[in-house]
Amino acid sequence: MARGPKLHMKRLAAPPHWMMDKLGGVFAPKPRSGPHKVNACLPLILILRNRLKYALNYRESQMILKQRFVKVDGKTRTDPKYPAGFMDVITIKESGDKFRLLYDAKGRFVLHKIKDDEVNMKICKVKKVSVAASRTPYITTHDGRTIRYPDPNLKKGDSAVIDLETGKVKEWHRFKPGCLVMITGGANMGRVGEVVARERHPGSFDVVHVKDATESKFATRADNAFVIGSSIYHPLVSLPKQKGIKLSIVEDREKKLASAEKKKRGKR
């Protein structure tokens, strides 16, 4: 084996939610080390080339980025392989686009258009609460932020609303029964619902039971739940088209058939 970090990624080894075509080449962009893990990120080149279709190839996407048109969480990013992740705000000044990276009901990344009032805020999940060597309390969030002197009532699993201009916590919400969550891992990835109950299993994984807007219930690990509101009536961010409601196999099939029939009539 060669020494050092791996600098390449084969297309077949890329995360499935990138939705890259199998025969489009041999390699995929290997994300840089950054705030999000490989399996939970979307490189900027894929956003510009594969999703928004602003570029036809790697070189064109690089030219867009080098002109400093693209900002992630209010900071200009010029690296095509920079890993954008869940809840990141992507703005393109020249085209006027403002997106938030969220998951759809099938667990795939979706560029959700947002309004001006949402551009300067972001929800971050607290991953760690600790004290530094100089007895300075701090929290670490899911996107790699370290925030000093947080509210002493903040706990692991809670969500903090960050002001992207100042980098400070505006408000925070407790992870508890009754809160609104989006699932960010497991088989129910992308679903949104209200936490009904939490089972504690010392030495193992805690389990939360969630109920969505259609009253269907499911269970997942507590680590997979990301608080996006204090209740189902007060979501902190706008949600994608399906509102996190997962259709059954039959419902999904009927929807696809109806869409195909509509297209067929339009061609006539």
Tab-separated table of C-alpha atoms in Angstrom:
chain	number	residue	atom	x	y	z
A	1	MET	CA	0.000	0.000	0.000
A	2	ALA	CA	1.119	3.538	-0.773
A	3	ARG	CA	1.783	5.837	2.143
A	4	GLY	CA	-0.305	8.898	2.905
A	5	PRO	CA	-3.966	9.768	2.395
A	6	LYS	CA	-5.886	8.516	-0.620
A	7	LEU	CA	-6.296	11.295	-3.161
A	8	HIS	CA	-8.606	9.534	-5.620
A	9	MET	CA	-12.062	7.984	-5.554
A	10	LYS	CA	-13.535	5.562	-8.063
A	11	ARG	CA	-17.020	6.398	-9.272
A	12	LEU	CA	-18.429	3.081	-8.043
A	13	ALA	CA	-17.134	3.833	-4.530
A	14	ALA	CA	-18.812	7.265	-4.396
A	15	PRO	CA	-21.769	7.672	-1.977
A	16	PRO	CA	-25.040	6.649	-3.687
A	17	HIS	CA	-26.797	9.918	-2.771
A	18	TRP	CA	-24.422	11.753	-5.151
A	19	MET	CA	-26.402	10.009	-7.929
A	20	MET	CA	-23.473	9.835	-10.343
A	21	ASP	CA	-23.987	7.850	-13.541
A	22	LYS	CA	-21.976	4.641	-13.602
A	23	LEU	CA	-20.767	4.951	-17.200
A	24	GLY	CA	-19.873	8.661	-17.082
A	25	GLY	CA	-16.202	7.985	-16.342
A	26	VAL	CA	-13.909	6.067	-14.022
A	27	PHE	CA	-13.296	8.554	-11.215
A	28	ALA	CA	-15.389	10.797	-8.958
A	29	PRO	CA	-14.241	13.961	-7.124
A	30	LYS	CA	-12.640	13.043	-3.810
A	31	PRO	CA	-13.840	15.597	-1.186
A	32	ARG	CA	-11.202	17.556	0.717
A	33	SER	CA	-10.837	17.255	4.471
A	34	GLY	CA	-13.384	19.669	5.874
A	35	PRO	CA	-16.409	20.194	8.090
A	36	HIS	CA	-18.356	17.176	6.772
A	37	LYS	CA	-17.492	13.514	6.281
A	38	VAL	CA	-17.243	11.945	2.812
A	39	ASN	CA	-20.526	10.042	3.226
A	40	ALA	CA	-22.365	13.161	4.421
A	41	CYS	CA	-21.201	15.811	1.969
A	42	LEU	CA	-21.609	17.038	-1.596
A	43	PRO	CA	-18.517	18.586	-3.294
A	44	LEU	CA	-19.102	21.997	-4.883
A	45	ILE	CA	-18.219	20.657	-8.348
A	46	LEU	CA	-21.179	18.256	-8.186
A	47	ILE	CA	-23.483	21.108	-7.180
A	48	LEU	CA	-22.411	23.314	-10.092
A	49	ARG	CA	-21.984	20.625	-12.749
A	50	ASN	CA	-24.385	17.786	-11.910
A	51	ARG	CA	-27.203	19.532	-10.021
A	52	LEU	CA	-27.450	23.155	-11.221
A	53	LYS	CA	-25.983	22.473	-14.709
A	54	TYR	CA	-24.076	25.775	-14.590
A	55	ALA	CA	-20.961	23.999	-15.901
A	56	LEU	CA	-20.450	21.248	-18.457
A	57	ASN	CA	-17.191	19.884	-17.067
A	58	TYR	CA	-14.606	20.177	-14.292
A	59	ARG	CA	-12.756	23.065	-15.945
A	60	GLU	CA	-15.874	25.224	-16.292
A	61	SER	CA	-16.903	24.653	-12.678
A	62	GLN	CA	-13.367	25.569	-11.611
A	63	MET	CA	-13.582	28.825	-13.598
A	64	ILE	CA	-16.858	29.728	-11.837
A	65	LEU	CA	-15.367	29.072	-8.403
A	66	LYS	CA	-12.088	30.896	-9.080
A	67	GLN	CA	-14.076	34.027	-9.910
A	68	ARG	CA	-15.298	33.882	-6.281
A	69	PHE	CA	-18.981	33.679	-7.176
A	70	VAL	CA	-19.924	30.883	-4.729
A	71	LYS	CA	-20.283	31.291	-0.969
A	72	VAL	CA	-20.902	28.557	1.608
A	73	ASP	CA	-22.245	29.800	4.949
A	74	GLY	CA	-21.315	33.348	3.972
A	75	LYS	CA	-17.661	32.541	3.155
A	76	THR	CA	-16.257	32.445	-0.391
A	77	ARG	CA	-15.068	28.977	-1.405
A	78	THR	CA	-12.877	28.428	-4.481
A	79	ASP	CA	-12.025	24.721	-4.116
A	80	PRO	CA	-14.143	22.480	-6.426
A	81	LYS	CA	-13.774	19.614	-3.951
A	82	TYR	CA	-14.856	21.592	-0.877
A	83	PRO	CA	-17.373	19.419	1.050
A	84	ALA	CA	-20.717	21.163	1.522
A	85	GLY	CA	-23.020	19.290	3.884
A	86	PHE	CA	-26.361	19.134	5.665
A	87	MET	CA	-27.825	22.557	6.589
A	88	ASP	CA	-25.119	24.502	4.707
A	89	VAL	CA	-26.304	27.698	2.992
A	90	ILE	CA	-25.005	28.101	-0.576
A	91	THR	CA	-25.344	31.485	-2.281
A	92	ILE	CA	-24.381	32.492	-5.829
A	93	LYS	CA	-24.454	36.272	-6.064
A	94	GLU	CA	-24.325	36.576	-9.870
A	95	SER	CA	-27.403	34.386	-10.437
A	96	GLY	CA	-29.178	35.375	-7.207
A	97	ASP	CA	-29.483	31.740	-6.084
A	98	LYS	CA	-29.856	30.921	-2.400
A	99	PHE	CA	-29.982	27.264	-1.377
A	100	ARG	CA	-29.913	25.187	1.779
A	101	LEU	CA	-28.619	21.622	1.552
A	102	LEU	CA	-31.248	19.288	3.010
A	103	TYR	CA	-32.313	15.678	2.521
A	104	ASP	CA	-35.396	14.623	0.575
A	105	ALA	CA	-37.695	11.853	1.855
A	106	LYS	CA	-35.495	9.227	0.144
A	107	GLY	CA	-32.326	10.378	1.907
A	108	ARG	CA	-30.746	12.189	-1.041
A	109	PHE	CA	-29.262	15.692	-0.945
A	110	VAL	CA	-31.581	18.344	-2.345
A	111	LEU	CA	-30.799	22.016	-3.040
A	112	HIS	CA	-33.759	23.681	-1.364
A	113	LYS	CA	-34.373	27.309	-2.397
A	114	ILE	CA	-34.685	29.686	0.540
A	115	LYS	CA	-35.711	33.303	1.062
A	116	ASP	CA	-33.586	36.217	2.271
A	117	ASP	CA	-34.680	35.863	5.898
A	118	GLU	CA	-33.142	32.357	6.060
A	119	VAL	CA	-29.809	33.151	4.402
A	120	ASN	CA	-27.997	34.406	7.508
A	121	MET	CA	-29.022	31.615	9.881
A	122	LYS	CA	-28.154	27.959	10.209
A	123	ILE	CA	-29.093	25.141	12.578
A	124	CYS	CA	-26.166	23.213	14.062
A	125	LYS	CA	-26.409	20.031	16.103
A	126	VAL	CA	-24.306	19.907	19.284
A	127	LYS	CA	-21.976	16.888	19.026
A	128	LYS	CA	-19.824	17.526	22.101
A	129	VAL	CA	-19.861	19.648	25.273
A	130	SER	CA	-16.498	19.989	26.971
A	131	VAL	CA	-14.043	22.234	28.825
A	132	ALA	CA	-10.686	23.319	27.360
A	133	ALA	CA	-7.330	23.238	29.166
A	134	SER	CA	-7.807	26.796	30.426
A	135	ARG	CA	-11.240	25.842	31.858
A	136	THR	CA	-12.996	27.481	28.942
A	137	PRO	CA	-16.332	25.747	28.229
A	138	TYR	CA	-17.051	25.065	24.560
A	139	ILE	CA	-19.300	23.072	22.254
A	140	THR	CA	-18.501	21.298	18.981
A	141	THR	CA	-21.176	21.174	16.271
A	142	HIS	CA	-21.924	18.771	13.414
A	143	ASP	CA	-20.219	21.077	10.881
A	144	GLY	CA	-16.912	21.356	12.746
A	145	ARG	CA	-17.540	24.650	14.579
A	146	THR	CA	-16.112	25.250	18.036
A	147	ILE	CA	-18.118	27.814	19.997
A	148	ARG	CA	-16.721	29.099	23.305
A	149	TYR	CA	-18.751	30.085	26.355
A	150	PRO	CA	-22.088	28.606	25.220
A	151	ASP	CA	-25.290	28.536	27.262
A	152	PRO	CA	-24.530	26.223	30.238
A	153	ASN	CA	-27.864	24.433	29.703
A	154	LEU	CA	-26.865	23.163	26.232
A	155	LYS	CA	-26.433	19.394	26.021
A	156	LYS	CA	-25.269	16.910	23.425
A	157	GLY	CA	-27.995	16.346	20.809
A	158	ASP	CA	-29.561	19.807	21.172
A	159	SER	CA	-29.691	22.198	18.215
A	160	ALA	CA	-28.246	25.713	18.207
A	161	VAL	CA	-29.322	28.425	15.750
A	162	ILE	CA	-26.162	30.145	14.492
A	163	ASP	CA	-25.993	33.681	13.095
A	164	LEU	CA	-23.684	33.230	10.081
A	165	GLU	CA	-22.552	36.871	10.126
A	166	THR	CA	-21.290	36.810	13.718
A	167	GLY	CA	-20.868	33.063	14.286
A	168	LYS	CA	-22.713	33.317	17.614
A	169	VAL	CA	-25.639	31.293	18.977
A	170	LYS	CA	-28.945	33.197	18.670
A	171	GLU	CA	-31.167	30.548	20.273
A	172	TRP	CA	-31.177	26.833	20.973
A	173	HIS	CA	-33.716	24.005	21.205
A	174	ARG	CA	-33.724	20.949	23.431
A	175	PHE	CA	-33.797	17.420	22.009
A	176	LYS	CA	-36.827	16.035	23.865
A	177	PRO	CA	-40.254	14.442	23.205
A	178	GLY	CA	-42.463	16.867	21.266
A	179	CYS	CA	-39.691	18.501	19.219
A	180	LEU	CA	-39.544	18.404	15.414
A	181	VAL	CA	-36.667	16.379	13.956
A	182	MET	CA	-35.230	15.432	10.591
A	183	ILE	CA	-33.524	12.042	10.366
A	184	THR	CA	-29.959	12.296	9.028
A	185	GLY	CA	-28.930	8.622	8.978
A	186	GLY	CA	-30.224	5.080	8.716
A	187	ALA	CA	-33.117	3.650	6.705
A	188	ASN	CA	-35.429	6.599	7.513
A	189	MET	CA	-32.974	9.266	6.330
A	190	GLY	CA	-34.710	12.479	5.233
A	191	ARG	CA	-37.992	11.850	7.068
A	192	VAL	CA	-39.400	14.592	9.288
A	193	GLY	CA	-41.615	14.106	12.322
A	194	GLU	CA	-42.320	14.713	15.984
A	195	VAL	CA	-40.442	12.804	18.672
A	196	VAL	CA	-42.971	10.721	20.592
A	197	ALA	CA	-40.692	8.912	23.028
A	198	ARG	CA	-37.056	8.133	23.760
A	199	GLU	CA	-35.780	4.773	24.972
A	200	ARG	CA	-32.515	4.777	26.886
A	201	HIS	CA	-30.237	1.744	26.556
A	202	PRO	CA	-27.101	2.148	28.725
A	203	GLY	CA	-24.110	0.596	26.981
A	204	SER	CA	-25.912	0.572	23.637
A	205	PHE	CA	-27.699	3.029	21.336
A	206	ASP	CA	-30.651	5.113	22.534
A	207	VAL	CA	-33.752	4.777	20.332
A	208	VAL	CA	-36.307	7.477	19.516
A	209	HIS	CA	-39.842	6.888	18.243
A	210	VAL	CA	-40.986	9.467	15.685
A	211	LYS	CA	-44.434	10.246	14.224
A	212	ASP	CA	-44.692	12.093	10.898
A	213	ALA	CA	-47.486	14.322	9.530
A	214	THR	CA	-49.420	11.306	8.149
A	215	GLU	CA	-49.468	9.702	11.637
A	216	SER	CA	-47.141	6.864	10.529
A	217	LYS	CA	-44.586	5.931	13.186
A	218	PHE	CA	-41.017	4.707	12.916
A	219	ALA	CA	-37.993	4.255	15.176
A	220	THR	CA	-34.346	5.169	14.732
A	221	ARG	CA	-31.200	5.769	16.751
A	222	ALA	CA	-31.177	8.978	18.777
A	223	ASP	CA	-27.893	10.001	17.105
A	224	ASN	CA	-29.697	10.113	13.732
A	225	ALA	CA	-32.254	12.710	14.880
A	226	PHE	CA	-31.529	16.377	14.116
A	227	VAL	CA	-33.759	18.934	15.888
A	228	ILE	CA	-35.202	21.479	13.415
A	229	GLY	CA	-37.940	22.967	15.608
A	230	SER	CA	-39.357	23.123	19.118
A	231	SER	CA	-42.650	21.615	17.857
A	232	ILE	CA	-44.348	20.550	14.626
A	233	TYR	CA	-45.960	24.006	14.446
A	234	HIS	CA	-42.684	25.930	14.711
A	235	PRO	CA	-40.074	24.644	12.234
A	236	LEU	CA	-36.931	26.793	12.195
A	237	VAL	CA	-36.274	26.279	8.453
A	238	SER	CA	-38.467	25.733	5.400
A	239	LEU	CA	-38.634	22.122	4.195
A	240	PRO	CA	-38.358	20.572	0.692
A	241	LYS	CA	-41.367	19.724	-1.471
A	242	GLN	CA	-42.482	16.471	0.222
A	243	LYS	CA	-42.065	17.958	3.732
A	244	GLY	CA	-40.176	14.845	4.840
A	245	ILE	CA	-43.110	12.476	4.275
A	246	LYS	CA	-42.016	9.137	2.824
A	247	LEU	CA	-44.450	7.499	0.422
A	248	SER	CA	-45.074	3.760	0.456
A	249	ILE	CA	-43.885	1.661	-2.497
A	250	VAL	CA	-47.424	1.562	-3.937
A	251	GLU	CA	-47.961	5.329	-3.520
A	252	ASP	CA	-44.567	6.071	-5.077
A	253	ARG	CA	-45.357	3.826	-8.059
A	254	GLU	CA	-48.756	5.468	-8.615
A	255	LYS	CA	-47.161	8.912	-8.467
A	256	LYS	CA	-44.550	7.946	-11.076
A	257	LEU	CA	-47.210	6.438	-13.384
A	258	ALA	CA	-49.355	9.588	-13.100
A	259	SER	CA	-46.326	11.758	-13.893
A	260	ALA	CA	-45.444	9.611	-16.929
A	261	GLU	CA	-49.029	9.791	-18.190
A	262	LYS	CA	-49.058	13.567	-17.802
A	263	LYS	CA	-45.840	13.866	-19.843
A	264	LYS	CA	-47.280	11.561	-22.500
A	265	ARG	CA	-50.380	13.752	-22.865
A	266	GLY	CA	-48.221	16.873	-23.091
A	267	LYS	CA	-46.252	15.452	-26.035
A	268	ARG	CA	-49.495	14.780	-27.922
